[in-house]
Amino acid sequence: MTHVEQPVPDLDQRSDRASMRDVISAYVSLTKPRVIELLLLTTVPVMFFAAQGVPGVGLVAATVVGGIFSAGSASVFNCVYDRDIDEQMRRTRRRALPRHVVTPRAALIFGSVLAVLSVLVLGFFVNWLSAGLSLAANAFYVFVYTMLLKRRTTQNIVWGGIAGCFPTLIGWTAVTNSVNWEPLILFMVVFFWTPPHTWALALRYREDYAQVDVPMLPVVKSARHVGGQIVAYSWVMVATSLLMWPIASTGWLYPVAAIGLGAVFLVQAHQLHARAKGTEDLTKIRPMQLFHSSNLYLSLLFVALAVDPLLR
């Protein structure tokens, strides 16, 4: 899952050393808090649905803390590996490592500590299946997406985005200690959601990616082609989301939300494609409109999933 970078506060120009507040802010920014928010938004609602009600507060707290440590760790490792291109990209050059507020060695230690803590918290306070899935997601994001796919293929975010789908499994296993069809369907919803979400952002910053030779789809293909791909993935995403109704025997709220939110998303995807057919001018295509709408779509869909069993 992607997000718009929030700049790290500038260091005091009157001092050669960063203040403690600057350093703490830099370490927090390495974990990409906005990404963590989205990941937790697909973890906690699944716990409510798996419990068919309100899960234990302690269980939710432990899952959230472990999830924060795990996602934060993966983001830190990503920042360390990508610090060379981050320094050249407009969207990322204010990150802590390009600004030399934190050293790569210190960041690696920080990321490793977070990874260990995530496994211990999830293993001892949730269950070891959830801990294993969390560790697998972390490793997939770092080794498969960041190190193997990102700089080599236009399909980087399609397959690399699998890491961001794991929270649906973790939320379910935290409650049930098993994997069923329901979390696998939700896993696929996030899988098909990720390309439209990310390609919209990549359209906005395609010059950045082109400058550092990262072959995001909007860099090597026309905006019209990208728009067509966004439409295709959006249709499959909405269709997949509707499978929860018959397979999980949901109440009325979830299918109503899935249909309504899906319809709005599809309209916006088609509108982006239509705007992209006749121009490459991003001010006319307005890709960030779909990017922000995609965040809202996923948030509301999973909130409806959490509330649905409470109404029954």
Short mmCIF file of C-alpha atoms in Angstrom, two decimals:
data_model
loop_
_atom_site.label_atom_id
_atom_site.label_comp_id
_atom_site.label_asym_id
_atom_site.label_seq_id
_atom_site.Cartn_x
_atom_site.Cartn_y
_atom_site.Cartn_z
CA MET A 1 0.00 0.00 0.00
CA THR A 2 1.15 3.50 -0.96
CA HIS A 3 0.57 6.98 0.34
CA VAL A 4 1.52 10.59 -0.19
CA GLU A 5 4.71 11.35 1.67
CA GLN A 6 4.48 13.69 4.62
CA PRO A 7 7.71 15.72 4.83
CA VAL A 8 9.95 15.28 7.84
CA PRO A 9 10.31 18.60 9.70
CA ASP A 10 13.41 20.54 8.63
CA LEU A 11 16.34 20.59 10.98
CA ASP A 12 17.19 23.80 12.74
CA GLN A 13 19.46 25.61 10.30
CA ARG A 14 21.33 27.23 13.17
CA SER A 15 22.66 23.94 14.43
CA ASP A 16 24.74 21.20 12.88
CA ARG A 17 23.09 18.60 15.07
CA ALA A 18 19.51 17.46 15.01
CA SER A 19 17.45 17.97 18.14
CA MET A 20 16.04 14.96 19.96
CA ARG A 21 12.60 15.85 18.64
CA ASP A 22 13.92 15.87 15.07
CA VAL A 23 15.56 12.47 15.52
CA ILE A 24 12.45 10.89 17.05
CA SER A 25 10.34 12.35 14.26
CA ALA A 26 12.79 10.95 11.71
CA TYR A 27 12.65 7.43 13.17
CA VAL A 28 8.84 7.55 13.25
CA SER A 29 8.74 8.73 9.64
CA LEU A 30 10.88 5.74 8.60
CA THR A 31 8.01 3.46 9.61
CA LYS A 32 5.62 5.26 7.20
CA PRO A 33 2.73 5.81 9.64
CA ARG A 34 0.20 6.46 6.85
CA VAL A 35 0.90 3.02 5.39
CA ILE A 36 0.49 1.46 8.84
CA GLU A 37 -2.91 3.15 9.20
CA LEU A 38 -4.16 1.52 6.00
CA LEU A 39 -2.78 -1.88 6.97
CA LEU A 40 -4.48 -1.76 10.36
CA LEU A 41 -7.69 -0.73 8.64
CA THR A 42 -7.71 -4.10 6.91
CA THR A 43 -6.72 -5.98 10.07
CA VAL A 44 -9.03 -4.85 12.88
CA PRO A 45 -12.35 -4.96 10.93
CA VAL A 46 -11.55 -8.53 9.86
CA MET A 47 -11.15 -9.41 13.54
CA PHE A 48 -14.66 -8.12 14.23
CA PHE A 49 -16.06 -10.14 11.36
CA ALA A 50 -14.15 -13.27 12.37
CA ALA A 51 -15.47 -12.95 15.93
CA GLN A 52 -18.99 -12.17 14.61
CA GLY A 53 -19.04 -9.42 17.19
CA VAL A 54 -16.55 -7.57 19.34
CA PRO A 55 -13.23 -9.41 19.85
CA GLY A 56 -11.36 -9.20 23.14
CA VAL A 57 -9.75 -5.82 23.78
CA GLY A 58 -6.46 -7.42 24.79
CA LEU A 59 -6.37 -9.52 21.63
CA VAL A 60 -7.05 -6.49 19.43
CA ALA A 61 -4.42 -4.44 21.24
CA ALA A 62 -1.75 -7.14 20.88
CA THR A 63 -2.59 -7.63 17.19
CA VAL A 64 -2.43 -3.89 16.55
CA VAL A 65 0.87 -3.44 18.38
CA GLY A 66 2.42 -6.45 16.65
CA GLY A 67 1.10 -5.22 13.31
CA ILE A 68 2.55 -1.75 13.84
CA PHE A 69 5.96 -3.22 14.66
CA SER A 70 5.88 -5.53 11.63
CA ALA A 71 4.69 -2.98 9.07
CA GLY A 72 7.02 -0.37 10.52
CA SER A 73 9.96 -2.74 10.25
CA ALA A 74 9.24 -3.50 6.58
CA SER A 75 9.01 0.21 5.80
CA VAL A 76 12.30 0.92 7.53
CA PHE A 77 14.10 -1.77 5.52
CA ASN A 78 12.48 -0.37 2.36
CA CYS A 79 13.76 3.11 3.18
CA VAL A 80 17.28 1.79 3.75
CA TYR A 81 17.40 -0.09 0.46
CA ASP A 82 15.79 2.70 -1.58
CA ARG A 83 17.72 5.60 -0.05
CA ASP A 84 19.66 6.16 -3.30
CA ILE A 85 16.57 6.75 -5.41
CA ASP A 86 14.66 8.44 -2.58
CA GLU A 87 17.30 11.16 -2.59
CA GLN A 88 16.50 11.97 -6.23
CA MET A 89 12.70 11.80 -6.16
CA ARG A 90 10.58 14.82 -5.35
CA ARG A 91 8.08 12.77 -3.37
CA THR A 92 10.67 11.08 -1.15
CA ARG A 93 13.76 13.28 -0.93
CA ARG A 94 12.64 14.70 2.44
CA ARG A 95 12.77 11.27 4.06
CA ALA A 96 15.12 10.82 6.98
CA LEU A 97 17.86 8.82 5.22
CA PRO A 98 18.30 11.09 2.18
CA ARG A 99 18.53 14.00 4.62
CA HIS A 100 21.11 12.11 6.72
CA VAL A 101 19.16 12.58 9.94
CA VAL A 102 19.47 8.82 10.57
CA THR A 103 22.35 6.64 9.39
CA PRO A 104 21.66 3.47 7.35
CA ARG A 105 23.25 1.34 10.09
CA ALA A 106 21.04 2.88 12.79
CA ALA A 107 17.98 2.40 10.59
CA LEU A 108 18.84 -1.27 10.01
CA ILE A 109 19.17 -1.84 13.75
CA PHE A 110 15.87 -0.05 14.33
CA GLY A 111 14.10 -2.10 11.67
CA SER A 112 15.54 -5.36 13.01
CA VAL A 113 14.41 -4.58 16.56
CA LEU A 114 10.90 -3.82 15.32
CA ALA A 115 10.83 -7.10 13.36
CA VAL A 116 11.85 -9.15 16.39
CA LEU A 117 9.36 -7.35 18.64
CA SER A 118 6.54 -7.95 16.15
CA VAL A 119 7.14 -11.70 16.11
CA LEU A 120 7.40 -11.90 19.91
CA VAL A 121 4.28 -9.80 20.55
CA LEU A 122 2.15 -11.67 18.00
CA GLY A 123 3.56 -15.06 18.94
CA PHE A 124 3.13 -14.81 22.71
CA PHE A 125 0.03 -12.62 22.96
CA VAL A 126 -1.91 -13.61 19.81
CA ASN A 127 -0.77 -16.90 18.23
CA TRP A 128 2.19 -18.21 16.28
CA LEU A 129 0.24 -18.57 13.03
CA SER A 130 -0.40 -14.83 13.00
CA ALA A 131 3.24 -14.19 13.92
CA GLY A 132 4.42 -16.39 11.04
CA LEU A 133 2.12 -14.67 8.54
CA SER A 134 3.32 -11.27 9.71
CA LEU A 135 6.95 -12.29 9.30
CA ALA A 136 6.19 -13.69 5.83
CA ALA A 137 4.56 -10.40 4.79
CA ASN A 138 7.56 -8.46 6.07
CA ALA A 139 10.02 -10.69 4.19
CA PHE A 140 7.94 -10.60 1.00
CA TYR A 141 7.82 -6.80 0.99
CA VAL A 142 11.53 -6.42 1.58
CA PHE A 143 13.06 -9.24 -0.47
CA VAL A 144 10.50 -9.79 -3.24
CA TYR A 145 9.01 -6.33 -3.84
CA THR A 146 11.75 -3.91 -2.75
CA MET A 147 14.86 -5.82 -3.77
CA LEU A 148 13.66 -8.02 -6.65
CA LEU A 149 10.65 -6.51 -8.43
CA LYS A 150 10.49 -2.76 -7.91
CA ARG A 151 13.37 -1.77 -10.18
CA ARG A 152 12.96 -4.58 -12.74
CA THR A 153 9.38 -4.92 -13.97
CA THR A 154 6.22 -2.94 -14.70
CA GLN A 155 4.38 -5.63 -12.71
CA ASN A 156 6.29 -4.67 -9.57
CA ILE A 157 3.29 -3.38 -7.65
CA VAL A 158 0.94 -6.12 -8.88
CA TRP A 159 2.92 -8.95 -7.33
CA GLY A 160 4.77 -6.88 -4.75
CA GLY A 161 1.42 -5.70 -3.46
CA ILE A 162 0.79 -9.19 -2.08
CA ALA A 163 2.61 -8.11 1.08
CA GLY A 164 -0.11 -5.54 1.75
CA CYS A 165 -2.81 -8.23 1.53
CA PHE A 166 -1.53 -10.24 4.50
CA PRO A 167 -3.28 -8.13 7.19
CA THR A 168 -6.60 -9.68 6.16
CA LEU A 169 -5.19 -13.12 6.97
CA ILE A 170 -3.53 -11.91 10.17
CA GLY A 171 -6.74 -10.32 11.44
CA TRP A 172 -8.66 -13.54 10.81
CA THR A 173 -6.07 -15.91 12.28
CA ALA A 174 -5.69 -13.68 15.34
CA VAL A 175 -9.26 -14.62 16.26
CA THR A 176 -9.63 -18.13 14.81
CA ASN A 177 -6.04 -19.45 14.63
CA SER A 178 -6.95 -20.86 11.20
CA VAL A 179 -7.29 -19.76 7.57
CA ASN A 180 -10.65 -19.96 5.79
CA TRP A 181 -12.18 -18.81 2.51
CA GLU A 182 -13.43 -15.51 3.95
CA PRO A 183 -9.99 -13.96 4.62
CA LEU A 184 -8.71 -15.33 1.31
CA ILE A 185 -11.48 -13.44 -0.52
CA LEU A 186 -10.60 -10.26 1.38
CA PHE A 187 -6.93 -10.94 0.57
CA MET A 188 -7.87 -10.90 -3.14
CA VAL A 189 -9.95 -7.73 -2.76
CA VAL A 190 -6.86 -5.89 -1.49
CA PHE A 191 -4.74 -7.57 -4.17
CA PHE A 192 -6.92 -6.20 -7.00
CA TRP A 193 -7.33 -2.84 -5.22
CA THR A 194 -3.58 -2.20 -5.02
CA PRO A 195 -2.80 -1.62 -8.75
CA PRO A 196 -5.49 1.06 -9.35
CA HIS A 197 -4.52 2.74 -6.07
CA THR A 198 -0.79 2.70 -6.79
CA TRP A 199 -0.90 3.42 -10.52
CA ALA A 200 -2.99 6.54 -9.86
CA LEU A 201 -0.20 7.80 -7.57
CA ALA A 202 2.48 6.68 -10.03
CA LEU A 203 0.76 8.67 -12.78
CA ARG A 204 1.07 11.78 -10.66
CA TYR A 205 4.76 11.16 -9.97
CA ARG A 206 5.76 9.36 -13.17
CA GLU A 207 8.56 11.87 -13.88
CA ASP A 208 10.08 11.01 -10.51
CA TYR A 209 10.04 7.28 -11.27
CA ALA A 210 11.37 7.85 -14.79
CA GLN A 211 14.25 9.93 -13.42
CA VAL A 212 15.47 7.02 -11.27
CA ASP A 213 14.68 4.28 -13.82
CA VAL A 214 11.96 2.59 -11.79
CA PRO A 215 9.70 1.00 -14.45
CA MET A 216 6.32 1.76 -12.93
CA LEU A 217 3.58 1.12 -15.49
CA PRO A 218 2.85 4.86 -16.08
CA VAL A 219 6.54 5.39 -16.91
CA VAL A 220 6.66 2.90 -19.79
CA LYS A 221 3.05 3.02 -20.99
CA SER A 222 0.70 5.82 -22.02
CA ALA A 223 -1.82 7.30 -19.61
CA ARG A 224 -4.55 5.79 -21.78
CA HIS A 225 -3.09 2.29 -21.33
CA VAL A 226 -2.73 2.81 -17.57
CA GLY A 227 -6.32 4.01 -17.38
CA GLY A 228 -7.48 0.86 -19.15
CA GLN A 229 -5.58 -1.32 -16.71
CA ILE A 230 -7.05 0.61 -13.78
CA VAL A 231 -10.56 -0.01 -15.13
CA ALA A 232 -9.91 -3.73 -15.61
CA TYR A 233 -8.52 -4.26 -12.11
CA SER A 234 -11.32 -2.15 -10.61
CA TRP A 235 -14.01 -4.36 -12.15
CA VAL A 236 -12.35 -7.54 -10.86
CA MET A 237 -11.90 -5.93 -7.41
CA VAL A 238 -15.58 -5.06 -7.11
CA ALA A 239 -16.68 -8.49 -8.35
CA THR A 240 -14.37 -10.17 -5.84
CA SER A 241 -15.70 -8.04 -2.98
CA LEU A 242 -19.22 -9.30 -3.71
CA LEU A 243 -18.16 -12.92 -3.20
CA MET A 244 -18.14 -12.30 0.56
CA TRP A 245 -21.94 -12.09 0.57
CA PRO A 246 -22.76 -15.70 -0.42
CA ILE A 247 -19.60 -17.37 0.88
CA ALA A 248 -19.46 -15.69 4.30
CA SER A 249 -23.25 -15.37 4.68
CA THR A 250 -23.04 -11.70 5.61
CA GLY A 251 -25.99 -9.57 6.64
CA TRP A 252 -27.47 -6.82 4.49
CA LEU A 253 -24.97 -4.03 5.28
CA TYR A 254 -21.87 -5.49 3.66
CA PRO A 255 -23.36 -6.27 0.20
CA VAL A 256 -25.11 -2.89 0.11
CA ALA A 257 -21.82 -1.16 0.93
CA ALA A 258 -19.86 -3.30 -1.53
CA ILE A 259 -22.29 -2.52 -4.35
CA GLY A 260 -22.59 1.18 -3.57
CA LEU A 261 -18.90 1.84 -2.96
CA GLY A 262 -17.94 -0.36 -5.90
CA ALA A 263 -20.24 1.54 -8.23
CA VAL A 264 -18.71 4.87 -7.21
CA PHE A 265 -15.19 3.48 -7.63
CA LEU A 266 -15.98 2.12 -11.10
CA VAL A 267 -17.45 5.42 -12.24
CA GLN A 268 -14.32 7.25 -11.13
CA ALA A 269 -12.04 4.67 -12.76
CA HIS A 270 -13.91 5.01 -16.06
CA GLN A 271 -13.81 8.80 -15.78
CA LEU A 272 -10.02 8.72 -15.31
CA HIS A 273 -9.69 6.44 -18.34
CA ALA A 274 -11.88 8.74 -20.42
CA ARG A 275 -9.80 11.78 -19.45
CA ALA A 276 -6.57 9.90 -20.25
CA LYS A 277 -7.67 8.89 -23.76
CA GLY A 278 -7.04 12.26 -25.30
CA THR A 279 -4.16 13.70 -23.30
CA GLU A 280 -1.02 13.04 -21.27
CA ASP A 281 -1.54 16.26 -19.32
CA LEU A 282 -1.81 15.24 -15.66
CA THR A 283 -3.66 18.41 -14.72
CA LYS A 284 -6.48 17.21 -16.98
CA ILE A 285 -6.26 13.52 -16.06
CA ARG A 286 -6.33 14.30 -12.30
CA PRO A 287 -5.07 10.88 -11.13
CA MET A 288 -4.90 11.89 -7.45
CA GLN A 289 -8.68 12.10 -7.41
CA LEU A 290 -8.86 8.32 -7.85
CA PHE A 291 -5.94 7.77 -5.47
CA HIS A 292 -7.71 9.51 -2.58
CA SER A 293 -11.03 7.88 -3.47
CA SER A 294 -9.39 4.45 -3.39
CA ASN A 295 -8.34 5.03 0.23
CA LEU A 296 -11.89 5.99 1.12
CA TYR A 297 -13.32 2.98 -0.73
CA LEU A 298 -11.15 0.47 1.14
CA SER A 299 -11.74 2.17 4.49
CA LEU A 300 -15.53 2.22 4.20
CA LEU A 301 -15.73 -1.30 2.78
CA PHE A 302 -13.85 -2.77 5.73
CA VAL A 303 -15.77 -0.65 8.24
CA ALA A 304 -18.97 -2.09 6.77
CA LEU A 305 -17.45 -5.57 7.16
CA ALA A 306 -16.81 -4.89 10.86
CA VAL A 307 -20.25 -3.42 11.56
CA ASP A 308 -22.20 -6.04 9.58
CA PRO A 309 -22.16 -8.79 12.26
CA LEU A 310 -22.98 -6.26 14.98
CA LEU A 311 -26.29 -5.53 13.26
CA ARG A 312 -27.22 -9.19 13.35
#
